[in-house]
Short mmCIF file of C-alpha atoms and ligand atoms in Angstrom, two decimals:
data_model
loop_
_atom_site.label_atom_id
_atom_site.label_comp_id
_atom_site.label_asym_id
_atom_site.label_seq_id
_atom_site.Cartn_x
_atom_site.Cartn_y
_atom_site.Cartn_z
CA UNK A 1 -19.82 34.61 -77.10
CA UNK A 2 -21.09 38.37 -77.25
CA UNK A 3 -22.43 40.05 -73.67
CA UNK A 4 -25.92 40.04 -73.62
CA UNK A 5 -27.68 43.24 -74.00
CA UNK A 6 -30.37 44.80 -71.64
CA UNK A 7 -32.24 47.69 -71.96
CA UNK A 8 -32.08 50.17 -69.28
CA UNK A 9 -33.64 53.86 -69.06
CA UNK A 10 -33.33 54.14 -72.49
CA UNK A 11 -30.17 52.66 -73.52
CA UNK A 12 -29.32 49.22 -74.93
CA UNK A 13 -26.35 48.38 -72.81
CA UNK A 14 -24.01 44.96 -72.31
CA UNK A 15 -24.94 43.40 -68.89
CA UNK A 16 -21.46 44.08 -67.03
CA UNK A 17 -22.50 47.98 -67.82
CA UNK A 18 -26.45 47.73 -67.40
CA UNK A 19 -26.40 49.01 -63.92
CA UNK A 20 -29.14 50.30 -61.46
CA UNK A 21 -28.53 52.96 -58.46
CA UNK A 22 -28.78 51.52 -55.05
CA UNK A 23 -30.99 54.39 -54.45
CA UNK A 24 -33.79 52.89 -56.70
CA UNK A 25 -36.57 52.01 -54.50
CA UNK A 26 -36.93 48.81 -56.53
CA UNK A 27 -34.15 47.81 -54.55
CA UNK A 28 -34.46 49.30 -51.12
CA UNK A 29 -38.20 48.84 -51.11
CA UNK A 30 -39.35 46.24 -53.60
CA UNK A 31 -41.43 49.22 -55.11
CA UNK A 32 -42.37 48.50 -58.86
CA UNK A 33 -44.04 45.65 -61.40
CA UNK A 34 -42.60 43.30 -63.55
CA UNK A 35 -43.83 40.84 -66.24
CA UNK A 36 -42.07 37.31 -67.19
CA UNK A 37 -42.75 37.16 -70.99
CA UNK A 38 -41.91 34.86 -73.38
CA UNK A 39 -41.19 34.01 -77.01
CA UNK A 40 -41.53 31.49 -79.02
CA UNK A 41 -40.45 31.10 -82.71
CA UNK A 42 -39.74 34.48 -83.32
CA UNK A 43 -43.67 35.69 -81.44
CA UNK A 44 -43.76 37.19 -77.78
CA UNK A 45 -46.36 35.52 -76.86
CA UNK A 46 -49.70 37.19 -75.46
CA UNK A 47 -47.39 40.10 -75.20
CA UNK A 48 -50.66 42.92 -75.56
CA UNK A 49 -52.01 40.91 -72.37
CA UNK A 50 -48.72 41.19 -70.73
CA UNK A 51 -48.97 44.98 -71.35
CA UNK A 52 -52.23 45.44 -70.27
CA UNK A 53 -51.50 43.81 -66.85
CA UNK A 54 -48.15 45.41 -66.32
CA UNK A 55 -49.97 49.38 -67.01
CA UNK A 56 -53.09 47.90 -64.65
CA UNK A 57 -50.19 47.00 -61.73
CA UNK A 58 -49.00 50.20 -62.18
CA UNK A 59 -51.91 52.38 -61.96
CA UNK A 60 -53.03 50.63 -58.80
CA UNK A 61 -49.41 51.41 -57.12
CA UNK A 62 -49.80 54.30 -58.56
CA UNK A 63 -46.56 54.43 -60.74
CA UNK A 64 -46.15 56.45 -63.76
CA UNK A 65 -44.95 54.62 -66.51
CA UNK A 66 -43.40 57.13 -68.89
CA UNK A 67 -43.34 55.02 -72.24
CA UNK A 68 -46.30 53.78 -73.88
CA UNK A 69 -47.63 50.56 -74.53
CA UNK A 70 -46.81 50.39 -77.76
CA UNK A 71 -42.96 52.34 -77.12
CA UNK A 72 -42.92 49.76 -74.54
CA UNK A 73 -43.50 46.57 -76.95
CA UNK A 74 -40.55 48.62 -79.68
CA UNK A 75 -38.36 48.13 -76.65
CA UNK A 76 -38.97 44.45 -76.14
CA UNK A 77 -38.79 43.76 -79.61
CA UNK A 78 -35.68 45.40 -80.14
CA UNK A 79 -33.79 43.99 -76.87
CA UNK A 80 -34.94 40.69 -78.80
CA UNK A 81 -33.43 41.70 -82.08
CA UNK A 82 -30.24 43.14 -79.95
CA UNK A 83 -29.75 39.76 -78.73
CA UNK A 84 -30.57 37.84 -81.78
CA UNK A 85 -33.44 35.79 -80.06
CA UNK A 86 -36.49 34.25 -81.34
CA UNK A 87 -37.14 31.94 -78.42
CA UNK A 88 -36.73 33.76 -74.79
CA UNK A 89 -37.76 34.84 -71.88
CA UNK A 90 -38.38 38.13 -71.16
CA UNK A 91 -38.25 39.73 -67.73
CA UNK A 92 -39.89 43.69 -67.90
CA UNK A 93 -39.65 45.70 -64.56
CA UNK A 94 -40.30 49.23 -64.12
CA UNK A 95 -39.48 50.54 -60.83
CA UNK A 96 -40.74 53.54 -58.94
CA UNK A 97 -36.88 54.89 -59.89
CA UNK A 98 -34.09 56.85 -57.82
CA UNK A 99 -35.26 58.68 -54.44
CA UNK A 100 -34.10 58.72 -50.82
CA UNK A 101 -33.85 56.94 -48.16
CA UNK A 102 -37.21 57.36 -47.33
CA UNK A 103 -40.03 55.17 -48.86
CA UNK A 104 -42.02 58.10 -49.85
CA UNK A 105 -42.70 57.58 -53.46
CA UNK A 106 -42.85 61.34 -54.41
CA UNK A 107 -38.89 61.34 -53.93
CA UNK A 108 -38.58 59.37 -57.48
CA UNK A 109 -39.13 61.62 -60.13
CA UNK A 110 -38.86 59.15 -62.96
CA UNK A 111 -39.41 55.11 -62.94
CA UNK A 112 -37.03 53.49 -64.24
CA UNK A 113 -37.32 50.55 -66.73
CA UNK A 114 -35.51 47.58 -67.81
CA UNK A 115 -36.14 44.58 -70.05
CA UNK A 116 -33.94 41.38 -69.73
CA UNK A 117 -34.08 38.67 -72.77
CA UNK A 118 -32.72 35.73 -71.43
CA UNK A 119 -33.46 31.77 -70.80
CA UNK A 120 -35.42 30.55 -67.91
CA UNK A 121 -34.96 26.88 -66.48
CA UNK A 122 -37.03 26.21 -63.42
CA UNK A 123 -36.62 22.80 -62.78
CA UNK A 124 -35.03 19.90 -65.11
CA UNK A 125 -37.34 18.43 -68.23
CA UNK A 126 -37.23 15.18 -66.89
CA UNK A 127 -38.51 16.37 -63.55
CA UNK A 128 -41.41 17.71 -65.26
CA UNK A 129 -42.01 14.61 -67.52
CA UNK A 130 -42.10 12.37 -64.20
CA UNK A 131 -44.57 14.96 -62.69
CA UNK A 132 -43.21 17.15 -59.32
CA UNK A 133 -43.83 16.61 -55.62
CA UNK A 134 -45.12 19.89 -53.85
CA UNK A 135 -46.13 20.92 -50.07
CA UNK A 136 -48.98 22.97 -49.14
CA UNK A 137 -46.81 25.53 -47.02
CA UNK A 138 -47.73 26.76 -43.57
CA UNK A 139 -47.32 30.53 -45.15
CA UNK A 140 -50.49 31.94 -46.44
CA UNK A 141 -50.47 33.71 -49.18
CA UNK A 142 -50.91 37.23 -48.68
CA UNK A 143 -54.72 38.77 -48.38
CA UNK A 144 -55.99 40.54 -51.23
CA UNK A 145 -54.96 44.16 -49.71
CA UNK A 146 -51.94 46.07 -49.56
CA UNK A 147 -48.99 43.01 -50.89
CA UNK A 148 -52.08 41.63 -53.17
CA UNK A 149 -50.37 39.19 -55.55
CA UNK A 150 -52.99 39.78 -58.30
CA UNK A 151 -50.69 42.98 -58.47
CA UNK A 152 -47.46 41.77 -60.00
CA UNK A 153 -45.41 43.85 -57.62
CA UNK A 154 -41.62 43.51 -56.90
CA UNK A 155 -42.73 41.87 -53.45
CA UNK A 156 -41.89 38.37 -53.83
CA UNK A 157 -40.95 37.22 -50.27
CA UNK A 158 -44.13 35.99 -49.40
CA UNK A 159 -43.23 33.32 -52.46
CA UNK A 160 -39.80 33.28 -51.67
CA UNK A 161 -40.64 32.05 -47.81
CA UNK A 162 -42.69 29.49 -49.66
CA UNK A 163 -40.18 28.49 -51.79
CA UNK A 164 -37.87 28.29 -48.71
CA UNK A 165 -39.88 25.76 -47.25
CA UNK A 166 -40.41 23.55 -50.30
CA UNK A 167 -36.58 23.28 -50.49
CA UNK A 168 -36.23 22.33 -47.12
CA UNK A 169 -38.95 19.70 -47.70
CA UNK A 170 -37.13 18.30 -50.68
CA UNK A 171 -39.99 19.36 -52.34
CA UNK A 172 -40.23 20.78 -56.18
CA UNK A 173 -42.69 23.51 -55.26
CA UNK A 174 -45.07 25.08 -52.84
CA UNK A 175 -48.67 25.91 -52.93
CA UNK A 176 -50.21 28.01 -51.27
CA UNK A 177 -53.88 28.23 -49.31
CA UNK A 178 -55.44 31.74 -48.78
CA UNK A 179 -55.92 33.00 -45.48
CA UNK A 180 -59.28 31.59 -45.56
CA UNK A 181 -57.52 28.06 -45.89
CA UNK A 182 -58.71 27.28 -49.50
CA UNK A 183 -56.06 26.32 -52.28
CA UNK A 184 -54.78 29.62 -54.02
CA UNK A 185 -51.69 29.25 -56.25
CA UNK A 186 -47.89 27.88 -56.41
CA UNK A 187 -44.78 30.59 -55.81
CA UNK A 188 -45.23 31.64 -59.41
CA UNK A 189 -48.10 29.64 -61.12
CA UNK A 190 -51.25 29.10 -60.96
CA UNK A 191 -53.01 25.88 -59.88
CA UNK A 192 -55.57 23.30 -61.66
CA UNK A 193 -57.09 20.37 -60.13
CA UNK A 194 -58.97 17.91 -62.47
CA UNK A 195 -61.37 15.39 -61.25
CA UNK A 196 -64.19 12.98 -62.62
CA UNK A 197 -63.15 14.82 -66.45
CA UNK A 198 -63.55 18.20 -64.61
CA UNK A 199 -60.91 21.27 -64.25
CA UNK A 200 -60.91 23.74 -61.76
CA UNK A 201 -59.18 26.36 -60.88
CA UNK A 202 -59.33 28.96 -57.91
CA UNK A 203 -60.74 32.85 -58.65
CA UNK A 204 -58.57 36.06 -58.47
CA UNK A 205 -60.37 36.51 -55.15
CA UNK A 206 -58.84 33.79 -53.26
CA UNK A 207 -55.32 36.02 -53.83
CA UNK A 208 -53.77 34.79 -56.62
CA UNK A 209 -52.44 36.50 -59.90
CA UNK A 210 -54.82 36.41 -62.88
CA UNK A 211 -52.53 34.17 -64.96
CA UNK A 212 -51.72 34.77 -68.39
CA UNK A 213 -51.06 30.91 -69.16
CA UNK A 214 -54.15 30.24 -67.00
CA UNK A 215 -56.31 32.09 -69.23
CA UNK A 216 -54.60 30.35 -72.45
CA UNK A 217 -55.00 26.79 -70.95
CA UNK A 218 -59.08 27.55 -70.16
CA UNK A 219 -59.23 28.62 -74.16
CA UNK A 220 -57.44 25.44 -74.76
CA UNK A 221 -59.55 23.23 -72.59
CA UNK A 222 -62.44 25.42 -74.36
CA UNK A 223 -61.38 24.04 -77.56
CA UNK A 224 -60.99 20.30 -76.39
CA UNK A 225 -64.83 20.76 -75.40
CA UNK A 226 -64.09 21.16 -71.51
CA UNK A 227 -65.34 24.18 -69.64
CA UNK A 228 -62.24 25.03 -66.78
CA UNK A 229 -64.17 25.88 -63.84
CA UNK A 230 -63.30 28.96 -61.67
CA UNK A 231 -64.08 28.09 -57.98
CA UNK A 232 -62.07 28.01 -54.74
CA UNK A 233 -61.25 24.33 -53.30
CA UNK A 234 -60.06 22.88 -50.32
CA UNK A 235 -57.32 20.89 -49.40
CA UNK A 236 -59.51 17.84 -49.37
CA UNK A 237 -60.50 18.31 -52.93
CA UNK A 238 -56.89 18.89 -53.98
CA UNK A 239 -55.40 15.37 -52.27
CA UNK A 240 -58.76 13.83 -53.58
CA UNK A 241 -58.18 15.08 -57.15
CA UNK A 242 -57.25 12.92 -60.48
CA UNK A 243 -54.71 15.06 -61.28
CA UNK A 244 -53.04 18.71 -60.49
CA UNK A 245 -51.06 20.58 -62.78
CA UNK A 246 -49.66 23.98 -62.45
CA UNK A 247 -49.57 26.89 -65.13
CA UNK A 248 -47.21 30.14 -65.76
CA UNK A 249 -45.19 31.49 -67.93
CA UNK A 250 -41.84 30.67 -66.80
CA UNK A 251 -43.73 26.70 -65.71
CA UNK A 252 -45.77 26.54 -68.94
CA UNK A 253 -47.65 23.32 -67.85
CA UNK A 254 -46.39 21.13 -64.94
CA UNK A 255 -47.95 18.38 -63.56
CA UNK A 256 -47.94 17.53 -59.89
CA UNK A 257 -48.14 13.84 -58.73
CA UNK A 258 -47.23 14.39 -54.83
CA UNK A 259 -48.91 16.88 -52.27
CA UNK A 260 -47.64 16.66 -48.76
CA UNK A 261 -46.85 13.01 -49.17
CA UNK A 262 -50.18 11.90 -50.83
CA UNK A 263 -50.01 10.49 -54.44
CA UNK A 264 -52.24 12.03 -56.86
CA UNK A 265 -54.24 9.91 -58.66
CA UNK A 266 -52.20 7.55 -60.23
CA UNK A 267 -49.10 9.19 -59.32
CA UNK A 268 -47.84 9.95 -62.59
CA UNK A 269 -48.95 12.99 -64.99
CA UNK A 270 -52.62 12.61 -65.85
CA UNK A 271 -53.99 12.19 -69.35
CA UNK A 272 -55.72 15.09 -69.54
CA UNK A 273 -52.74 17.57 -68.14
CA UNK A 274 -50.55 15.28 -70.73
CA UNK A 275 -53.10 16.77 -73.64
CA UNK A 276 -52.96 19.86 -72.54
CA UNK A 277 -49.33 20.21 -72.73
CA UNK A 278 -49.28 19.17 -76.20
CA UNK A 279 -51.94 21.58 -77.34
CA UNK A 280 -50.12 23.83 -75.23
CA UNK A 281 -47.22 23.80 -77.01
CA UNK A 282 -48.84 24.09 -80.28
CA UNK A 283 -50.75 27.37 -79.29
CA UNK A 284 -47.63 29.10 -78.19
CA UNK A 285 -45.86 28.81 -81.51
CA UNK A 286 -49.21 29.83 -83.45
CA UNK A 287 -48.58 33.22 -84.61
CA UNK A 288 -52.25 34.74 -84.04
CA UNK A 289 -51.15 34.47 -80.39
CA UNK A 290 -48.19 36.36 -80.63
CA UNK A 291 -46.30 39.63 -81.43
CA UNK A 292 -44.20 39.01 -84.68
CA UNK A 293 -40.78 40.27 -83.71
CA UNK A 294 -39.80 42.14 -86.71
N1 PMP B 1 -48.96 33.24 -59.74
C1 PMP B 1 -47.84 34.21 -59.69
C2 PMP B 1 -47.59 34.95 -58.19
C3 PMP B 1 -46.72 34.75 -61.12
O1 PMP B 1 -45.97 35.35 -60.36
C4 PMP B 1 -47.33 33.93 -62.22
C5 PMP B 1 -45.93 34.10 -62.71
N2 PMP B 1 -45.92 35.69 -63.74
C6 PMP B 1 -48.16 33.45 -62.17
C7 PMP B 1 -49.35 33.07 -61.29
C8 PMP B 1 -48.50 32.64 -63.65
O2 PMP B 1 -48.91 33.86 -64.46
P1 PMP B 1 -48.84 33.81 -65.62
O3 PMP B 1 -49.56 32.78 -66.51
O4 PMP B 1 -49.30 34.91 -66.45
O5 PMP B 1 -47.03 34.08 -66.29
#
């Protein structure tokens, strides 16, 4: 099988040759931003939204991206074409670039840009279909200052620590509370609860990333005649929800059936979650919601 082709700083190289300097501040300090994007049936889902979010994250951390959004879109499309992919998980990374051993970003003259197009499987299909077990972790989501998760930066230790706690507890995922104790999000997913036919998801000010899948779920729900209400909710409201689900580019829509030993609803994926999952798979393969790879 031909080697996977990676875009790195102006070149399309085989995976074994796509290497980054150990002096890159993305590696030394987690200094950079990224996006996870999916392509379905030859269309890159919500590409413009992902690029807008990437450039907004870069703006906040004062990282100059030397490619325009359109040039970046072309790089992503070319990476898909060079790998002969129509369905993929794409990782777009912009780091501060190569500097010295100090953390001062002024020492890094040029950002590094990397695009990897491959596949991602967060968990087995059967697990998702059964509904997953989650824990609410003792690790709080980073507050909305320096390492805020509404900036999609390369600092994911907060999420990784929570994932370790989920692994230790034999759970599939972790749910973060924010520093005030409100439910925030998963390690790389937004969270929704369903209660009495209403759907709630926490606002960005709780410390969650404004998810592109989260927004898509709202659009889909609205078409089904249900308006998603964005408001903070408590752990008690989470435990007593009829249904819980996660949303994310990699995750898509994942039902949650147990949290910290409490059964959620009937202990199986809820009716509304299942309907949203069906509508979601139609929505992502609608060419109107993506950019054609050509
Ligand atoms: N929250 C965090 C912290 C994430 O990393 C992700 C994955 N990008 C999400 C939520 C879900 O966002 P999206 O639907 O845009 O992938």
